[in-house]
Coordinates of C-alpha atoms and ligand atoms in Angstrom, one line a residue:
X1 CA 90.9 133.1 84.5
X2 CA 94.6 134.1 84.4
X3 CA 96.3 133.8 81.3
X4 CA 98.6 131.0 81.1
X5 CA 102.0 130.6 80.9
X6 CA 103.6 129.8 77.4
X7 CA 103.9 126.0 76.8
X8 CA 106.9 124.7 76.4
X9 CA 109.4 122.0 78.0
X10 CA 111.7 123.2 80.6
X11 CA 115.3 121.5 81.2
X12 CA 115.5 122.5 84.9
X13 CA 115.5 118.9 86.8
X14 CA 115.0 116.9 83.6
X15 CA 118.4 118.3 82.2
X16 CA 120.5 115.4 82.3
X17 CA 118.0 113.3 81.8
X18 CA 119.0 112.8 77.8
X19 CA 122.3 112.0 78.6
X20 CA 123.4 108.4 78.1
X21 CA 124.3 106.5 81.6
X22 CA 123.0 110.2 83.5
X23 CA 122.5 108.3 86.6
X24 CA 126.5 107.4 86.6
X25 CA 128.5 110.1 89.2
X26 CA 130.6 110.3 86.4
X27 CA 128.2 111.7 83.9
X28 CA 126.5 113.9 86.6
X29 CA 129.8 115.4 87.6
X30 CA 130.9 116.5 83.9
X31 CA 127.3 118.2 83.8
X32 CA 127.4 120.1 86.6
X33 CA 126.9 117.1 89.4
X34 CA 128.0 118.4 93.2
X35 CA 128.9 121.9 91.2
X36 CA 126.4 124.1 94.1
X37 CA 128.5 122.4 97.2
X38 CA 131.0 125.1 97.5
X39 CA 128.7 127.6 96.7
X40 CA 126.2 126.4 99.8
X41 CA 129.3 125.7 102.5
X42 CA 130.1 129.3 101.7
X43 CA 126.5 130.4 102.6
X44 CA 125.0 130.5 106.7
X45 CA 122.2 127.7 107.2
X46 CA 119.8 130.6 107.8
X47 CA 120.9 131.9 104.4
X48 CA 119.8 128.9 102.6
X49 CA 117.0 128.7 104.5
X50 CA 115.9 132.0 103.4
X51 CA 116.5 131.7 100.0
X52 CA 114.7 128.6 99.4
X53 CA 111.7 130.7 101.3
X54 CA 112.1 133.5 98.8
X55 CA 112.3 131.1 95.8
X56 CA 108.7 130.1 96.4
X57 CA 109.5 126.6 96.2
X58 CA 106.2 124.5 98.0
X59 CA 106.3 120.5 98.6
X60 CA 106.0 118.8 95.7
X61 CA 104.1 115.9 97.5
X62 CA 100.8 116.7 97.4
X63 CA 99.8 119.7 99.4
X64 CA 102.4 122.1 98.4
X65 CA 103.5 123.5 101.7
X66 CA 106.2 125.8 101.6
X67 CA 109.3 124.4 101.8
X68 CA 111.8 126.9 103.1
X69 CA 109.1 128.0 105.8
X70 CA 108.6 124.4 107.0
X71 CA 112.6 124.0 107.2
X72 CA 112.2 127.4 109.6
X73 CA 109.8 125.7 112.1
X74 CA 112.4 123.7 113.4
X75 CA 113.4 124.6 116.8
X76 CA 115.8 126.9 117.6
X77 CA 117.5 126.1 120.5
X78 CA 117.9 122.1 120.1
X79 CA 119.9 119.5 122.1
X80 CA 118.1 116.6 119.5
X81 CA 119.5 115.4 116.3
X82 CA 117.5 116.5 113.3
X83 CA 116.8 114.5 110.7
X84 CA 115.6 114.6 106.8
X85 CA 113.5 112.2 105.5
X86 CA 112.8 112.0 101.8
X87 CA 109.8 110.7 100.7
X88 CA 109.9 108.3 97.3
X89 CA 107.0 106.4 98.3
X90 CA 105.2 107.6 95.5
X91 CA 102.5 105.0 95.6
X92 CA 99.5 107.4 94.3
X93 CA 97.8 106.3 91.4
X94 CA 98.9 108.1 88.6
X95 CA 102.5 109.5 90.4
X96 CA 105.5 108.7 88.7
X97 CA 107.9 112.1 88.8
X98 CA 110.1 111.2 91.5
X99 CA 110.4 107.0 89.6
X100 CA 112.3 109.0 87.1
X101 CA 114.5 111.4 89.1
X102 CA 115.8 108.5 90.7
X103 CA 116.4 106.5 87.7
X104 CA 117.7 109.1 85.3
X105 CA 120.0 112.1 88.0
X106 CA 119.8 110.4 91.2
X107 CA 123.0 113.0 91.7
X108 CA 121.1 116.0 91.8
X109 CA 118.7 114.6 94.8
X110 CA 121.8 113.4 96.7
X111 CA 123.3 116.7 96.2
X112 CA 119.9 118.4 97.1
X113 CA 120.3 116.1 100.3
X114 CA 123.9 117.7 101.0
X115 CA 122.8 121.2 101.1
X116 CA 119.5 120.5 102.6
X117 CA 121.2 118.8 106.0
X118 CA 123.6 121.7 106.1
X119 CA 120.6 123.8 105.7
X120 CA 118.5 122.4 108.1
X121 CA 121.8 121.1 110.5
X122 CA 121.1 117.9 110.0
X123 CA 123.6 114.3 109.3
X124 CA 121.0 112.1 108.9
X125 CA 118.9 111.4 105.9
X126 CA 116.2 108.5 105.8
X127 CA 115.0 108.1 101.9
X128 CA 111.8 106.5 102.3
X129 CA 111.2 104.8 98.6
X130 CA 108.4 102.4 98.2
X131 CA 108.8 98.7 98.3
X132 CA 107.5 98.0 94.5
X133 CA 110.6 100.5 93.6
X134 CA 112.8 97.1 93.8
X135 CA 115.0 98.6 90.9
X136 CA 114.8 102.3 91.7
X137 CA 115.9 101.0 95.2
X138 CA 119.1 99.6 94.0
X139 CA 119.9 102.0 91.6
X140 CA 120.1 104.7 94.6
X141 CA 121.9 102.6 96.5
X142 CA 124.8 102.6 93.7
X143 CA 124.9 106.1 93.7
X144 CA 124.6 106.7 96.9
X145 CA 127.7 104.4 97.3
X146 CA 129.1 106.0 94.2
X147 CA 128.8 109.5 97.0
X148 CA 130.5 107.9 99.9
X149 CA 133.6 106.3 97.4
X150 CA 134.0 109.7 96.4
X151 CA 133.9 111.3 99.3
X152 CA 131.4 113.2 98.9
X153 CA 128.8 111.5 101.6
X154 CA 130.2 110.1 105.2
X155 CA 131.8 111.9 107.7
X156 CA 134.0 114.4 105.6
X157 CA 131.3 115.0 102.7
X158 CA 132.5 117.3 100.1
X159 CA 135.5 118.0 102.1
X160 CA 133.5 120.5 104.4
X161 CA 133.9 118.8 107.7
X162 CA 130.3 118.5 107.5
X163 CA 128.8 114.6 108.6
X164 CA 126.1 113.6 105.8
X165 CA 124.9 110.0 106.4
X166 CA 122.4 108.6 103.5
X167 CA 120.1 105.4 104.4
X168 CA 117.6 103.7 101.5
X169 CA 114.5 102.1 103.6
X170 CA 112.5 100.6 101.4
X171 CA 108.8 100.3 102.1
X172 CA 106.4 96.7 102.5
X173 CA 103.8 97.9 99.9
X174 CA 101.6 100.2 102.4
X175 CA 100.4 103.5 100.6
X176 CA 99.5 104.9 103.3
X177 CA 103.1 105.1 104.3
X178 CA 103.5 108.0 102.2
X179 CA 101.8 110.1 105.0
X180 CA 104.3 111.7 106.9
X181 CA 103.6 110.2 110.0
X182 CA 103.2 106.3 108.7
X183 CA 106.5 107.0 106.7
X184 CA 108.7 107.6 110.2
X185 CA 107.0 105.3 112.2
X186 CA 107.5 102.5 109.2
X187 CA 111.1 104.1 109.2
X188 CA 111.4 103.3 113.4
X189 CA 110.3 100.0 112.3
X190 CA 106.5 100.1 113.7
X191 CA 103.8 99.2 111.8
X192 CA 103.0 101.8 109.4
X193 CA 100.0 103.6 110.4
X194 CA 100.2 107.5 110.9
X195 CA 100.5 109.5 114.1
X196 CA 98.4 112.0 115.4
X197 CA 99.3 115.4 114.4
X198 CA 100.5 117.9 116.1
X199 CA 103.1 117.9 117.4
X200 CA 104.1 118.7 113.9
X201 CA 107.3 116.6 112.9
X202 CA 109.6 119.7 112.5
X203 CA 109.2 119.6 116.8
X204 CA 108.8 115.6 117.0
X205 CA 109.5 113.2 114.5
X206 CA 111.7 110.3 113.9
X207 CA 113.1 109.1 116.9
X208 CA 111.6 112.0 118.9
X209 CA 113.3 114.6 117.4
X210 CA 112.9 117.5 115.0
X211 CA 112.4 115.9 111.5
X212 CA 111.8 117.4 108.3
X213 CA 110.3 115.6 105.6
X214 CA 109.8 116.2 101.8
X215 CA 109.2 115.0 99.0
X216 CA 112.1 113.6 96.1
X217 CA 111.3 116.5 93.4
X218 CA 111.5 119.2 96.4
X219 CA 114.7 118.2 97.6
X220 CA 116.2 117.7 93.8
X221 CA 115.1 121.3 93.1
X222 CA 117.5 122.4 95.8
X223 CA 120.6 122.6 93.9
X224 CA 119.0 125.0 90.8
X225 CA 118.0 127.5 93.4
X226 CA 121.4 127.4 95.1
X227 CA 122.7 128.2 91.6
X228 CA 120.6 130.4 90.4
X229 CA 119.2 132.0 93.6
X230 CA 115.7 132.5 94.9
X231 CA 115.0 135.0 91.8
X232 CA 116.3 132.4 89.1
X233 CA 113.8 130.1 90.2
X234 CA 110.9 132.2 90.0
X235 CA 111.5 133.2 86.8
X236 CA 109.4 130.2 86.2
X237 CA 106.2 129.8 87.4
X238 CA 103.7 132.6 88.2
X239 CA 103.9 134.6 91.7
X240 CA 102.1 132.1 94.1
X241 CA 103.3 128.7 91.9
X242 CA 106.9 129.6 91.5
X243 CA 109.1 126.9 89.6
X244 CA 109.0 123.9 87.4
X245 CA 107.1 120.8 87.8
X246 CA 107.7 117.3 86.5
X247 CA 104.0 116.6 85.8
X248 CA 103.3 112.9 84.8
X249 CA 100.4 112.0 82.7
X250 CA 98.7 108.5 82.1
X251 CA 95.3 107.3 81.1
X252 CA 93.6 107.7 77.2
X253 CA 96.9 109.8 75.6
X254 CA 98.8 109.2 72.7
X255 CA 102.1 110.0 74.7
X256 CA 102.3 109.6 78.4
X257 CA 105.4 110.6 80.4
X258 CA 106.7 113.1 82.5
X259 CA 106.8 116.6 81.0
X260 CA 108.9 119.1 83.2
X261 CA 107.3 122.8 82.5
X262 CA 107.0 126.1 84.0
X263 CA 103.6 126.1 86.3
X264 CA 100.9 127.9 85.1
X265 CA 100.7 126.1 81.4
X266 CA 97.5 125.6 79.8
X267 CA 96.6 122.0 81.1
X268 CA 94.6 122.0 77.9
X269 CA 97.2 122.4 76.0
X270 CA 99.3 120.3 78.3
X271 CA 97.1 117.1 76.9
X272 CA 97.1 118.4 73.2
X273 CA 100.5 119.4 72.8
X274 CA 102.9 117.6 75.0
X275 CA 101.0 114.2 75.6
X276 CA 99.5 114.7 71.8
X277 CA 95.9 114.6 72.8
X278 CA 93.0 112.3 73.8
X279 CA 94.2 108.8 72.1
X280 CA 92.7 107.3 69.1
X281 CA 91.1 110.4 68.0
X282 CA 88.2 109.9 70.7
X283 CA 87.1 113.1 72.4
X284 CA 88.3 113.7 76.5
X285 CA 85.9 113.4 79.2
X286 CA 87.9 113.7 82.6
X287 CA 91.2 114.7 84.3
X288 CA 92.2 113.9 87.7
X289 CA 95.1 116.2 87.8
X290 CA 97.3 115.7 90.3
X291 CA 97.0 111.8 91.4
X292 CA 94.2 110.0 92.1
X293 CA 93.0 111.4 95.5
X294 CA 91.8 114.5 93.4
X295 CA 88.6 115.8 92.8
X296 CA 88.0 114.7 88.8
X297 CA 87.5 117.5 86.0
X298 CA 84.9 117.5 83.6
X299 CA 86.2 119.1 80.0
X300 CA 84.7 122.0 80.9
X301 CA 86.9 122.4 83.9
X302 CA 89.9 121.6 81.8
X303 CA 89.8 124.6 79.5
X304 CA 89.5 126.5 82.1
X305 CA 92.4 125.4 84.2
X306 CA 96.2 126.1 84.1
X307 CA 98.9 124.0 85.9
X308 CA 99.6 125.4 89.0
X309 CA 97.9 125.4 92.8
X310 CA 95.5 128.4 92.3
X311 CA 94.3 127.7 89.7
X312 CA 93.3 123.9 90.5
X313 CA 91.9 125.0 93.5
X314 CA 89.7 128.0 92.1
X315 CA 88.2 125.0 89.8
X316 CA 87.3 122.7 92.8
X317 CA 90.5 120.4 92.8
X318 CA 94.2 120.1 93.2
X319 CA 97.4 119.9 91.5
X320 CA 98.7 117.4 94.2
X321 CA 101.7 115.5 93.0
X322 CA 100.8 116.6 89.6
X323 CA 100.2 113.2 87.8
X324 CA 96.7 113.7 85.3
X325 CA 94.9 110.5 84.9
X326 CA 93.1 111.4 81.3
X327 CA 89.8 109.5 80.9
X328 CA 88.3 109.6 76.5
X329 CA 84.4 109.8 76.2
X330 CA 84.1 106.2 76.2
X331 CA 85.5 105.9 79.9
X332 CA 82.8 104.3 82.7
X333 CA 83.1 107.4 85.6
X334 CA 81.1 104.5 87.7
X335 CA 83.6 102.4 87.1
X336 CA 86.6 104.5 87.1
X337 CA 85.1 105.7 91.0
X338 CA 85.0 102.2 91.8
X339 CA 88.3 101.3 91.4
X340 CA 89.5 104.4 92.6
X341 CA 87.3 103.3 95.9
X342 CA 89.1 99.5 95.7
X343 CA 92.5 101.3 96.0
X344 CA 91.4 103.3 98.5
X345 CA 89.6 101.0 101.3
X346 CA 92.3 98.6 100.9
X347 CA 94.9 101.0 101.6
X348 CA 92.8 102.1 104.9
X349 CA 95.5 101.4 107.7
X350 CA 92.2 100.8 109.7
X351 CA 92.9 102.6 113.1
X352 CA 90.0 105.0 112.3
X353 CA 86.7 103.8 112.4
X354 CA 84.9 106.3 110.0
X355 CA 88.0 105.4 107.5
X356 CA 88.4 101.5 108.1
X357 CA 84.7 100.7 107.8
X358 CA 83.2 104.1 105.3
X359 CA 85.5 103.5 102.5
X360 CA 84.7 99.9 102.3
X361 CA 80.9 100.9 102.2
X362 CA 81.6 103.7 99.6
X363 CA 83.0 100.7 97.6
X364 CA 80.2 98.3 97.8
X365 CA 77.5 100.7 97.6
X366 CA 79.5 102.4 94.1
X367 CA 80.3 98.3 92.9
X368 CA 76.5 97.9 93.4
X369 CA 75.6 100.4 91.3
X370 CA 78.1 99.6 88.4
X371 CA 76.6 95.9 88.7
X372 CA 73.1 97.9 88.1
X373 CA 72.3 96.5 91.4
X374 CA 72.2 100.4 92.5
X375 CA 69.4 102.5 93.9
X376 CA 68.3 106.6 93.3
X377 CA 68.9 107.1 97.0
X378 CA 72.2 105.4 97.2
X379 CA 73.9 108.5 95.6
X380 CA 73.1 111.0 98.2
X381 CA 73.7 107.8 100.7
X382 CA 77.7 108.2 99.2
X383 CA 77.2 111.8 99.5
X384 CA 76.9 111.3 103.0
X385 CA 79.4 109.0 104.1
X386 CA 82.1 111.1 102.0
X387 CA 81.3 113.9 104.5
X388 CA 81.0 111.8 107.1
X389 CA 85.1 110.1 106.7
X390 CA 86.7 113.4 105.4
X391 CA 88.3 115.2 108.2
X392 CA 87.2 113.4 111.0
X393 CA 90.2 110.6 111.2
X394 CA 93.8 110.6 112.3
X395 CA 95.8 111.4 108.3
X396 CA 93.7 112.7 105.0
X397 CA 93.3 108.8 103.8
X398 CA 89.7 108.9 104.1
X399 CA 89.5 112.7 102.2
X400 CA 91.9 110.9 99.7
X401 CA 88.7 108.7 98.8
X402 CA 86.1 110.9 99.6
X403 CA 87.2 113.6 97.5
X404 CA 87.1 111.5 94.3
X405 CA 83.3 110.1 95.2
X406 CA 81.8 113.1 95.8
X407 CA 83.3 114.9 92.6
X408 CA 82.6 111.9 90.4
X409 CA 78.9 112.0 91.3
X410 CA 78.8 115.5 91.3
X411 CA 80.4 116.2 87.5
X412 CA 78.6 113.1 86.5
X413 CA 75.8 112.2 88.0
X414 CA 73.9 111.4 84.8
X415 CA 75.6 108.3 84.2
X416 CA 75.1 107.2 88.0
X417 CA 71.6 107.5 87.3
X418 CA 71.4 105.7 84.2
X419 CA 73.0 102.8 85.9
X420 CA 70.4 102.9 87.9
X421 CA 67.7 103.1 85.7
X422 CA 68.9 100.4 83.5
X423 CA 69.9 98.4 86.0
X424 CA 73.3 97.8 84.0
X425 CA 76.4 99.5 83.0
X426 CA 75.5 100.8 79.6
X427 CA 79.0 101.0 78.6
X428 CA 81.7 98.2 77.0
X429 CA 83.3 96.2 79.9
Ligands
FMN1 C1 97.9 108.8 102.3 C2 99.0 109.7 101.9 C3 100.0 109.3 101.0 C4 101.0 110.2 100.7 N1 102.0 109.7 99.8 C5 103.0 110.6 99.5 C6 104.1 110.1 98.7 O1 104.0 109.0 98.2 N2 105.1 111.0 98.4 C7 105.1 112.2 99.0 O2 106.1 113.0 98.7 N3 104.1 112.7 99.8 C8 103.1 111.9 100.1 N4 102.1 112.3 100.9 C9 102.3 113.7 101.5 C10 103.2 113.6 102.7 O3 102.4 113.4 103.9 C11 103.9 114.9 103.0 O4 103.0 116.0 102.9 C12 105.0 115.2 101.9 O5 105.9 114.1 101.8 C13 105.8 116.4 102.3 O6 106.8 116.8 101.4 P1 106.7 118.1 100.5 O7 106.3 119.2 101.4 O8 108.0 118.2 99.9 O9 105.6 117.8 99.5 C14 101.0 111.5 101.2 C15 100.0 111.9 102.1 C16 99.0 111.0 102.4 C17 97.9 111.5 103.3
SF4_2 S1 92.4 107.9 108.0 FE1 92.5 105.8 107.4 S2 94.6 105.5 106.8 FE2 94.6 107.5 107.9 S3 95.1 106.9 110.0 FE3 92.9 106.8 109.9 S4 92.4 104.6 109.3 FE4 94.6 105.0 108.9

């Protein structure tokens, strides 16, 4: 185990986030709002390009991909428009990061959105934000009208002679819209189920053409590393988990929120310090740490683990999108898997059969069990269809469930057994 990173919270996206009426142009522009234009006009696409690569900046959506190296993958020579599409669909239990960058500096993701067109050579952004996000929806929309009466957006913004066109779609409720593919075809206005990958959208995306698409908290971290350059940014961070990260957490804490830090804290200490520990005094018995499609943590695990993508993954799970669901010692893992499993075969888009019919089984065969209607075999029966959805279907929706299952059985297989054998759920309802 590395050691981790001193604990402490970071005012790198979150900076404005104190200030009364932040969200207001007005506000964002006497704190620095729109400050990193000049500065990125001044630079080559390439050069921005590059420097976002060499600030180690990965996708803050879920599976941390590199995010200057999928902006180079777009094709070189090009007669298509290329578009951006930011994705604030955000529906994953236990995600809410990109809720608050939108509420509290939705400034700093529109200027993100200006330098990363230029970047990228695009004029057309889609921002994808989910349909619940009735609020979040309109309060973008003011400051993205906010942009155009300043000129800032439209086909002069920033006075660069540079065309930067900003459209809000709002999602119908679908989480599976979120997945790349489902989010442009629900953008084209098709029924939201994802494409078949590759081609890879940076070659065919929205409309056909080359499309890059990230996530809210990637785009809105654009701006920092324009200011402070690729080395500024990894100052935070350790080598391979360069940055900051808004990590939300939820569940059995006496604070939940959204902490920005430096990656690589403690996420023991994370719990203890920031979100001041298990509530009520009780002791902590599981973390999903980065949204709910990730395999859970015993306490064990937690000790062990810092906040960042190695270190998650050397301990059998994922950061994700970084939002820990906390669960005390009186928490039902039967029951926490089952509703898990609810979310999940309901969101099934259902063009895959080992997705559309396996993660409704999962579900009854794991509701069985919490009803103590649940047999010895039926665990290594879940085992089994978990192996059997993961990775054989068109988008990770089905690993998204499986994942959970099999590492809730696996850390706590004890308490799946005494369901079994008492033929009830031995804990409160
Ligand atoms: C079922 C499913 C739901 C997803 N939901 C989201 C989401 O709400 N927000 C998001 O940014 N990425 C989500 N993703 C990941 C996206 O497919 C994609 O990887 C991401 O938007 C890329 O941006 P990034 O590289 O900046 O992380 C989801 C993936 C899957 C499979
Ligand atoms: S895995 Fe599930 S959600 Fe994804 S495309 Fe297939 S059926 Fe739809």
């Amino acid at each position: 185990m590395t050691a981790a990173v001193e604990l402490k919270e970071v005012k790198v996206l979150s900076a404005k986030y104190h200030l009364k009426d932040s969200f207001t142009l007005e506000v964002a522009r006497q704190h620095g709002g729109y400050s990193q234009i000049d500065k990125a006009f001044g630079m080559e696409p390439g050069d921005i390009v590059e420097e976002v690569k060499n600030s180690g900046l990965r996708g803050r959506g879920g599976a941390g991909f590199p995010a200057g190296m999928k902006w180079s993958f777009l094709p070189k020579d090009n007669d298509k428009p290329v578009y951006l599409a930011v994705n604030s669909d955000e529906s994953e239990p236990g995600t809410f990061k990109d809720r608050q960058i939108i509420e509290k500096d939705p400034h700093m993701l529109i200027e993100g959105i200006i330098i990363t067109c230029y970047a990228i050579k695009a004029h057309d952004a889609y921002i994808y934000i989910r349909g619940e996000y009735v609020a979040q929806a309109r309060m973008l929309q003011n400051a993205i009208d906010e942009a155009y009466e300043a000129g800032l957006l439209g086909e002069n913004a920033c006075g660069k002679g540079y065309r930067v066109d900003v459209t809000v779609h709002s999602g119908a409720g679908a989480y599976v819209c979120g997945e790349e593919m489902a989010l442009l075809e629900s953008i084209e206005g098709k029924k939201g189920q994802p494409r078949v990958k590759p081609p890879f959208p940076a070659l065919v995306g929205l409309y056909d053409a080359p499309t890059i698409i990230n996530n809210v908290q990637t785009i809105a971290s654009v701006p920092y590393i324009i200011e402070h350059g690729a080395e500024g940014y990894r100052k935070f961070g350790t080598e391979k988990s360069a940055g900051t990260f808004l990590f939300g957490i939820s569940g059995h804490v006496e604070k939940p929120g959204v902490y920005e830090v430096e990656m690589g804290v403690s996420m023991q200490e994370f719990i203890d310090k920031l979100a001041g520990g298990v509530w009520k005094g009780r002791k902590l018995k599981a973390v999903i740490p980065g949204g709910s499609s990730c395999p859970v943590l015993n306490a064990e695990d937690v000790a062990k683990c810092t906040l960042d993508y190695e270190s998650l993954m050397e301990n059998g799970s994922m950061l994700g999108s970084g939002g820990m669901i906390v669960s005390d010692d009186q928490t039902c893992m039967v029951r926490n898997l089952k509703n898990l499993l609810y979310f999940y075969q309901h969101e099934s888009c259902g063009q895959c059969t080992p997705c559309r019919e396996g993660l409704g089984w999962m579900y009854k065969v794991v509701a069985d069990i919490e009803d103590g209607k649940g047999k010895m075999e039926d665990l290594d029966l879940l085992l089994s269809i978990a192996d059997n959805v993961e990775g054989k279907t068109v988008c990770v929706l089905s690993g998204a469930a499986a994942m959970p299952c099999r590492s809730h059985i696996l850390k706590f297989r004890e308490e799946f057994e005494e369901h079994i054998k008492l033929g009830k759920c031995p804990f409160p309802k």
